[in-house]
PDB file of C-alpha atoms in Angstrom:
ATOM      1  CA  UNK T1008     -17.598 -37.361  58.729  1.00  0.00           C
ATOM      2  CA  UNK T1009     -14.310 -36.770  60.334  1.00  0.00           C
ATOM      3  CA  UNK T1010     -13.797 -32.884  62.098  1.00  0.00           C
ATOM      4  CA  UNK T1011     -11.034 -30.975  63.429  1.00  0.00           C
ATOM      5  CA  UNK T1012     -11.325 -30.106  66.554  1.00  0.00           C
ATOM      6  CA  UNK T1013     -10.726 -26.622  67.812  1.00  0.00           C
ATOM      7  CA  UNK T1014      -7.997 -25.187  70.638  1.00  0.00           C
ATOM      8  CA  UNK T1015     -11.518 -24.073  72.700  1.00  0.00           C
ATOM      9  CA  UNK T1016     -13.427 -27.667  72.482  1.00  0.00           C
ATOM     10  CA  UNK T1017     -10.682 -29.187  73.589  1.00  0.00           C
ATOM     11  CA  UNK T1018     -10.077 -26.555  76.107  1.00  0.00           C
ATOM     12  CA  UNK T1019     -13.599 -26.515  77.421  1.00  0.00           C
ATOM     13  CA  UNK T1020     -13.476 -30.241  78.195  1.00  0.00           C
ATOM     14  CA  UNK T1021      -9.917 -30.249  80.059  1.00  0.00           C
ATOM     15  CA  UNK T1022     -11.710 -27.347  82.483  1.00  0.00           C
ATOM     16  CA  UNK T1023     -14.212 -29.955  82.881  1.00  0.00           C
ATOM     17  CA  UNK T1024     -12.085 -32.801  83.614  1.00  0.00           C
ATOM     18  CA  UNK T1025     -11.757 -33.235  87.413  1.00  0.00           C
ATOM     19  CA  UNK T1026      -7.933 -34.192  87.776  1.00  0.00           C
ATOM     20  CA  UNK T1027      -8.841 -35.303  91.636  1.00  0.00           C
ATOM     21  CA  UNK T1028     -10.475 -38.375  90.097  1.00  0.00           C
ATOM     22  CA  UNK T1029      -7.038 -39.684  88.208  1.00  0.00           C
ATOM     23  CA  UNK T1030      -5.059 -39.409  91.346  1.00  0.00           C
ATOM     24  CA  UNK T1031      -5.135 -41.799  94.785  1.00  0.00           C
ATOM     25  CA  UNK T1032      -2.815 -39.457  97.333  1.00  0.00           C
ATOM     26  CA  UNK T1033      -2.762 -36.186  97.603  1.00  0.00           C
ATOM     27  CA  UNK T1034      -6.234 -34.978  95.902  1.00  0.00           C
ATOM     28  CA  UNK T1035      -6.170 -31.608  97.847  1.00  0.00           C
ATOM     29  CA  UNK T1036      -3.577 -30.399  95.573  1.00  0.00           C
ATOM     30  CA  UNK T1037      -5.116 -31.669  92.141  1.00  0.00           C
ATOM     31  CA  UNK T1038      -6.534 -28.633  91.237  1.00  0.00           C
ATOM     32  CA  UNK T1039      -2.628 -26.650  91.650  1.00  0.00           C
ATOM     33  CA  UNK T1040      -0.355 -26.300  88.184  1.00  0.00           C
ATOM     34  CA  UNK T1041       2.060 -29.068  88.830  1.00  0.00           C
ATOM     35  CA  UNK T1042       3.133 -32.321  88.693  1.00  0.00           C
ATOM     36  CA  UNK T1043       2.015 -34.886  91.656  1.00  0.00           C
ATOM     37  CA  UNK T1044       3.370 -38.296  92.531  1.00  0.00           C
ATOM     38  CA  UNK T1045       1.003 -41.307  91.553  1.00  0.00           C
ATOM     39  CA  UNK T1046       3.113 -44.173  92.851  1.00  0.00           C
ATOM     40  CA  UNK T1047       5.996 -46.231  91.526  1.00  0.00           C
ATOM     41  CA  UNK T1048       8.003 -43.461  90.974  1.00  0.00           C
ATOM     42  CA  UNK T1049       5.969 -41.948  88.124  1.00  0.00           C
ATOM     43  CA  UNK T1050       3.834 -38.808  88.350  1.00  0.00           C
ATOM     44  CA  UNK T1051       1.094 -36.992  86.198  1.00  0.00           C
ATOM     45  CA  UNK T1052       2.050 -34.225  84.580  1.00  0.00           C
ATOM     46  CA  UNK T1053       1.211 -30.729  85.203  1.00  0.00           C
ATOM     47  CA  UNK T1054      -2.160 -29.904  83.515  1.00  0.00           C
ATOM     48  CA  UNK T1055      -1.315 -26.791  81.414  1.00  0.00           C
ATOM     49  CA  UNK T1056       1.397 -29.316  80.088  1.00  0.00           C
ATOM     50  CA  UNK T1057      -1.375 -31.458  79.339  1.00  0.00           C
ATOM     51  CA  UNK T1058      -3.369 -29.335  77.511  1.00  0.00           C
ATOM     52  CA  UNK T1059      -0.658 -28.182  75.808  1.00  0.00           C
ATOM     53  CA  UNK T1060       0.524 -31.075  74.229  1.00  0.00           C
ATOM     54  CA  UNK T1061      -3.040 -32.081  73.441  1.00  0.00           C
ATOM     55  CA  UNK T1062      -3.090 -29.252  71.689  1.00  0.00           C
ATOM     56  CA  UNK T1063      -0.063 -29.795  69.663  1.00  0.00           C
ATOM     57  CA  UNK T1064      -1.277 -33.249  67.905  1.00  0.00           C
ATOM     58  CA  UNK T1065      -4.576 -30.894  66.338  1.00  0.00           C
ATOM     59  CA  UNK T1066      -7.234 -34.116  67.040  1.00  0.00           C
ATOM     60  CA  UNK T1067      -9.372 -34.964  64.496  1.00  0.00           C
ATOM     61  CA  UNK T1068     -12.319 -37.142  65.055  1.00  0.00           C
ATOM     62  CA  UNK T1069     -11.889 -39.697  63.306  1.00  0.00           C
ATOM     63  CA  UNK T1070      -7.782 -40.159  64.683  1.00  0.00           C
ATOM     64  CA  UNK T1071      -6.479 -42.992  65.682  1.00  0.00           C
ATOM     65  CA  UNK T1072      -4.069 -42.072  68.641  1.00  0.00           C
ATOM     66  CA  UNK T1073      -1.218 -44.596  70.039  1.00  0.00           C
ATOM     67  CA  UNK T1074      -0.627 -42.904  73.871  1.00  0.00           C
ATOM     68  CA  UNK T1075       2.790 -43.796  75.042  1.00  0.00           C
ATOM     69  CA  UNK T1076       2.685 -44.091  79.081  1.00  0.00           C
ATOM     70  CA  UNK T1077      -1.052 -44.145  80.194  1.00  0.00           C
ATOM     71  CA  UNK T1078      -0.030 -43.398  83.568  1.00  0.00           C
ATOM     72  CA  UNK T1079      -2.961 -42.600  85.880  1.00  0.00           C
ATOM     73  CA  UNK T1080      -5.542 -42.258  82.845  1.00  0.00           C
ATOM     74  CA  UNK T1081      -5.905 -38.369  82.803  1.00  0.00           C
ATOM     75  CA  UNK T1082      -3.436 -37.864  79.630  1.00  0.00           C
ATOM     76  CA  UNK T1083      -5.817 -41.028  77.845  1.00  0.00           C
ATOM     77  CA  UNK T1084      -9.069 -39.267  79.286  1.00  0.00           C
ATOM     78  CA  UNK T1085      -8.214 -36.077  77.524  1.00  0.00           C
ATOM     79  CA  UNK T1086      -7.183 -38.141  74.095  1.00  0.00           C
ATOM     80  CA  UNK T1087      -9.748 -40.155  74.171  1.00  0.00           C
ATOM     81  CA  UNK T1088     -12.635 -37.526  74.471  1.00  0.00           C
ATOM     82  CA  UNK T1089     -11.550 -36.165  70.908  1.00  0.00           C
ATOM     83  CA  UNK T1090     -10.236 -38.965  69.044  1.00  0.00           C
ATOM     84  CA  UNK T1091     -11.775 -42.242  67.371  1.00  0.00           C
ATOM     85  CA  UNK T1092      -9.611 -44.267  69.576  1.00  0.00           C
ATOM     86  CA  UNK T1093      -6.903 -44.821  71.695  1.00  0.00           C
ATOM     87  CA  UNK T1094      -4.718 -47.578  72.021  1.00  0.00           C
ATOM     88  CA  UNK T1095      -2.304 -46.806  75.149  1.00  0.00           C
ATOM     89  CA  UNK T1096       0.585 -48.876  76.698  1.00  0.00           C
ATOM     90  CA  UNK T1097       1.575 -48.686  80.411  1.00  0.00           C
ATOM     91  CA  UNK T1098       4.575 -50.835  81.332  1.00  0.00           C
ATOM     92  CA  UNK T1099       3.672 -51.302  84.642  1.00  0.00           C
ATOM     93  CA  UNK T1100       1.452 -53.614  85.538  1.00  0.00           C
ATOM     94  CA  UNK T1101       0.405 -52.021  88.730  1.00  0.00           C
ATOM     95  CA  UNK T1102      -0.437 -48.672  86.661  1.00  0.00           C
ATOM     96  CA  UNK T1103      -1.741 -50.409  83.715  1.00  0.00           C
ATOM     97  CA  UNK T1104      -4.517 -52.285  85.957  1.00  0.00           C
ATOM     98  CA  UNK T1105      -5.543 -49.299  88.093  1.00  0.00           C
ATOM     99  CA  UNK T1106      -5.560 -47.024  84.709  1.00  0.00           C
ATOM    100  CA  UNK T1107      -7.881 -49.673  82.786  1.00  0.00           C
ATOM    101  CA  UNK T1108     -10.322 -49.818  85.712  1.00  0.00           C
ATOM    102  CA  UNK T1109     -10.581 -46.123  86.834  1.00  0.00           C
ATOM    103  CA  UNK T1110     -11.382 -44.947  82.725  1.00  0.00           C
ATOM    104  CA  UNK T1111     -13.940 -47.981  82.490  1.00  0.00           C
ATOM    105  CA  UNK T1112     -15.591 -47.028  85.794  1.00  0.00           C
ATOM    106  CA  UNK T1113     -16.026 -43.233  84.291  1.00  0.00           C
ATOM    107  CA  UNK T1114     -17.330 -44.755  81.165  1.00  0.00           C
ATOM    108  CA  UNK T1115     -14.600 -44.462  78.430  1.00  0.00           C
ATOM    109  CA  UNK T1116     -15.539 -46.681  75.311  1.00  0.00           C
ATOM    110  CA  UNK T1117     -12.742 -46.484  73.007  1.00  0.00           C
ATOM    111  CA  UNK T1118      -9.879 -46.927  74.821  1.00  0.00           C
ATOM    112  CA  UNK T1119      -7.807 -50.437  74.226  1.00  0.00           C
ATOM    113  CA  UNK T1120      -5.030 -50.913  76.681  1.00  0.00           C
ATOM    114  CA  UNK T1121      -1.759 -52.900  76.660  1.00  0.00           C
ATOM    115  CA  UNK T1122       0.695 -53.923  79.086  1.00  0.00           C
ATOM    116  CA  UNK T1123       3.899 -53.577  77.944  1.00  0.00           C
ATOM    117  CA  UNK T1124       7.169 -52.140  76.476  1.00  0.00           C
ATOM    118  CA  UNK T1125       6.583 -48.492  74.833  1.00  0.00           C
ATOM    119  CA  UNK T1126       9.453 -48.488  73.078  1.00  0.00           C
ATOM    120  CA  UNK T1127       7.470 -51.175  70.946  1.00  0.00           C
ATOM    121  CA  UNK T1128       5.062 -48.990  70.333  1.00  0.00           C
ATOM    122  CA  UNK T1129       1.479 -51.410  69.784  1.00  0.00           C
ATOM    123  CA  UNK T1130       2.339 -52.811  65.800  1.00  0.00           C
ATOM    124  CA  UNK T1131      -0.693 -54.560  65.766  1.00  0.00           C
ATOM    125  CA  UNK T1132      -2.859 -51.423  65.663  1.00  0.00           C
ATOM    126  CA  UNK T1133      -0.681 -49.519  63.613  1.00  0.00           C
ATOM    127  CA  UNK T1134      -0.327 -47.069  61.930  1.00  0.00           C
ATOM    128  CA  UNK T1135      -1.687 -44.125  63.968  1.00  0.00           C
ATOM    129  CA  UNK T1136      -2.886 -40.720  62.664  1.00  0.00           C
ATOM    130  CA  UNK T1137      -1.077 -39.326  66.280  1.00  0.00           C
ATOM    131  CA  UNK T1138       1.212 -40.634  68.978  1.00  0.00           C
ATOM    132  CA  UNK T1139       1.316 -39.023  72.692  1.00  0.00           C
ATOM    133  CA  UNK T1140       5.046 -39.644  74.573  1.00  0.00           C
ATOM    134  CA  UNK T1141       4.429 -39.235  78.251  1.00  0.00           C
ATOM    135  CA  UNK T1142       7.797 -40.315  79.156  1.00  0.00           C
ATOM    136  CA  UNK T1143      11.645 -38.636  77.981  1.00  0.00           C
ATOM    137  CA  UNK T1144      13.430 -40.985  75.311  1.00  0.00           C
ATOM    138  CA  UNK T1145      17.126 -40.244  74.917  1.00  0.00           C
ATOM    139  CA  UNK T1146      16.109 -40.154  71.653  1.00  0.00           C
ATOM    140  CA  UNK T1147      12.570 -40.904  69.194  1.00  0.00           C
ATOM    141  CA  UNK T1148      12.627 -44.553  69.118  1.00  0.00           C
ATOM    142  CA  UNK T1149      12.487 -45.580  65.616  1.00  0.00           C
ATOM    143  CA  UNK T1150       9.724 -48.149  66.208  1.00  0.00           C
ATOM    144  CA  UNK T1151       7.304 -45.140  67.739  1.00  0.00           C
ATOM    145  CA  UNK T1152       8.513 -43.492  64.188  1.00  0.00           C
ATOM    146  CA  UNK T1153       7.427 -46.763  62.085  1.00  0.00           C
ATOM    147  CA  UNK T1154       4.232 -47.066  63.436  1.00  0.00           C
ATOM    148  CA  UNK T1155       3.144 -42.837  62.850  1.00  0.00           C
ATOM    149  CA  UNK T1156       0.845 -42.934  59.522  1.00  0.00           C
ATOM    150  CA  UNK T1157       1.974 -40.938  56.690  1.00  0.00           C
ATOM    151  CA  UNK T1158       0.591 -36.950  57.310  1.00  0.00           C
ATOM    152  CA  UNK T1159       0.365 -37.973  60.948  1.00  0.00           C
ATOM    153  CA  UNK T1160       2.380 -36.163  64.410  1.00  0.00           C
ATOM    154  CA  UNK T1161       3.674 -37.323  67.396  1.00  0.00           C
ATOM    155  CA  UNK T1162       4.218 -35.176  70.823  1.00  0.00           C
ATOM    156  CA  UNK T1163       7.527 -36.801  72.468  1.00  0.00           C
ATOM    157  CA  UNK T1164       9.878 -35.319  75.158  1.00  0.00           C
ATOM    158  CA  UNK T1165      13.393 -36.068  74.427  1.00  0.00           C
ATOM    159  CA  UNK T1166      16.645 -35.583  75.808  1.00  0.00           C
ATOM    160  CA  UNK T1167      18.478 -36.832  79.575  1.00  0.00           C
ATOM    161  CA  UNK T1168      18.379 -34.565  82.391  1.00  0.00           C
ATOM    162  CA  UNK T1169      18.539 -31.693  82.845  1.00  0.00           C
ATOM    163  CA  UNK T1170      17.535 -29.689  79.583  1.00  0.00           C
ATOM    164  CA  UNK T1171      14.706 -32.129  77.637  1.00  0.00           C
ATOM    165  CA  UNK T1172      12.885 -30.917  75.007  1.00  0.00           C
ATOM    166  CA  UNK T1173       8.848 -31.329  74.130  1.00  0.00           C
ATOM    167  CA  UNK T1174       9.310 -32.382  70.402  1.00  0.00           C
ATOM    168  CA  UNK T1175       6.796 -32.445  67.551  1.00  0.00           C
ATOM    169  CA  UNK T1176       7.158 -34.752  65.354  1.00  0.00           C
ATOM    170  CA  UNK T1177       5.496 -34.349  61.538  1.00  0.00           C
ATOM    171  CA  UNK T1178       5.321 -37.086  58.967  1.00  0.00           C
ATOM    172  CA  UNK T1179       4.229 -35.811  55.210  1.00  0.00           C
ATOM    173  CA  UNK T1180       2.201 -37.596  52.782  1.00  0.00           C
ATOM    174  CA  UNK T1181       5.572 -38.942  51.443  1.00  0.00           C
ATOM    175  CA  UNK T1182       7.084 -40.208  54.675  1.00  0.00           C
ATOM    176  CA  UNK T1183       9.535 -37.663  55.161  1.00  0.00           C
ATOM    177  CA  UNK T1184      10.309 -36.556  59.340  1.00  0.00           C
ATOM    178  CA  UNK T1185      10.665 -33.566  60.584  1.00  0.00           C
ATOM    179  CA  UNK T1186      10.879 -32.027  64.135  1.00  0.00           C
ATOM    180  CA  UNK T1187      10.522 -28.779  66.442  1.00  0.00           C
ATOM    181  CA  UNK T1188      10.921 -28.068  69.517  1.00  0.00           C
ATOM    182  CA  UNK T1189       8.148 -26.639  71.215  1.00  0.00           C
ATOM    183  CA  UNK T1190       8.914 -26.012  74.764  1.00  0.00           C
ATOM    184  CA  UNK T1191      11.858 -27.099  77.562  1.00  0.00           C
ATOM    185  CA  UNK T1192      10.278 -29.543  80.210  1.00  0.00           C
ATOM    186  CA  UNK T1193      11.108 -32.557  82.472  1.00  0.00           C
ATOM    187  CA  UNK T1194       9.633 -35.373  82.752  1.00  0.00           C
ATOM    188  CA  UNK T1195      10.551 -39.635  84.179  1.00  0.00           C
ATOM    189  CA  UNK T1196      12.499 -41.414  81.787  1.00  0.00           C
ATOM    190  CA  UNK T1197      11.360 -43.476  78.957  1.00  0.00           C
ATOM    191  CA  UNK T1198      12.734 -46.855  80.292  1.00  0.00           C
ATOM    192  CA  UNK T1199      12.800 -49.953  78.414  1.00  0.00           C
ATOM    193  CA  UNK T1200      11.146 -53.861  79.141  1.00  0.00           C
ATOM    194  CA  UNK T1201       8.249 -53.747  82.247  1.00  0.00           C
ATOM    195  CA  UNK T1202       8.274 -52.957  85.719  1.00  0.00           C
TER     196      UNK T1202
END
């Protein structure tokens, strides 16, 4: 039986989740609200930005959730704890390897991973119930928008510097889009092909 989960389960895990282990330099300052660097010019996000657009998608159990820039794994972590599955797509190669190894060594089990262009979104898994953006498209790529599942949302930053905003993306039962903005934010660009 699939279940909603609520703002304070998902809450209570995130307090849980030790952001020290998703991070190689700099673990002193994991525990501070803000972004840190975690190599090739990519960084992980702030955590109440995390939580908040964790919060935003409304998990259900039984979800199937395409992540969009997995980063150092604590974005995936998060998803992953209160979702079916994730299928997430890092494009690179450096990132997607240490990513892969650090979530199997804590002992995620439903997490597939792909190397790869996110603008392609993953096809063969679609479609997904949710979709997590961790990167700023100049605009919602129309594949990411092909592979969302009728009734499902997507959290996606979009806009050039400065002045992005955190979008959320709804698709009804009929296939219809529409789109809010939820809250002003900056984050690496969404760039295109690997590495």
């Amino acid at each position: 039986m699939d279940m909603k989960y609520s703002d304070e389960e998902i809450r209570g895990y995130f307090m849980k989740l030790d952001r020290s282990r998703f991070i190689d330099e700099q673990k002193t300052l994991a525990a501070l609200d803000r972004p840190l660097p975690i190599g090739h010019g990519q960084t992980i996000s702030q955590p109440s930005l995390v939580l908040s657009m964790t919060l935003k998608l409304e998990l259900d159990s039984d979800d199937k959730v395409l992540e969009i820039g997995t980063g150092s794994g604590f974005q995936t972590a998060l998803l992953s704890r209160f979702s079916r599955s994730v299928y997430t797509v890092e494009r690179i190669r450096a990132l997607h390897e240490s990513s892969k190894q650090r979530l199997m060594d804590l002992g995620y089990k439903n997490i597939y991973f792909h190397y790869g262009d996110g603008h392609e979104g993953w096809k063969k898994h679609a479609p997904y119930d949710k979709i997590m953006v961790t990167a700023a498209a100049e605009e919602i790529p129309e594949n990411l928008i092909n592979q969302l599942a009728p009734g499902g949302k997507m959290v996606i930053p979009v806009g050039g510097l400065p002045g992005q905003e955190l979008k959320l993306v709804e698709k009804d039962k009929e296939g219809n889009m529409r789109d809010s903005t939820f809250e002003h934010v900056m984050f690496v660009k969404f760039k295109k092909d690997t590495d």
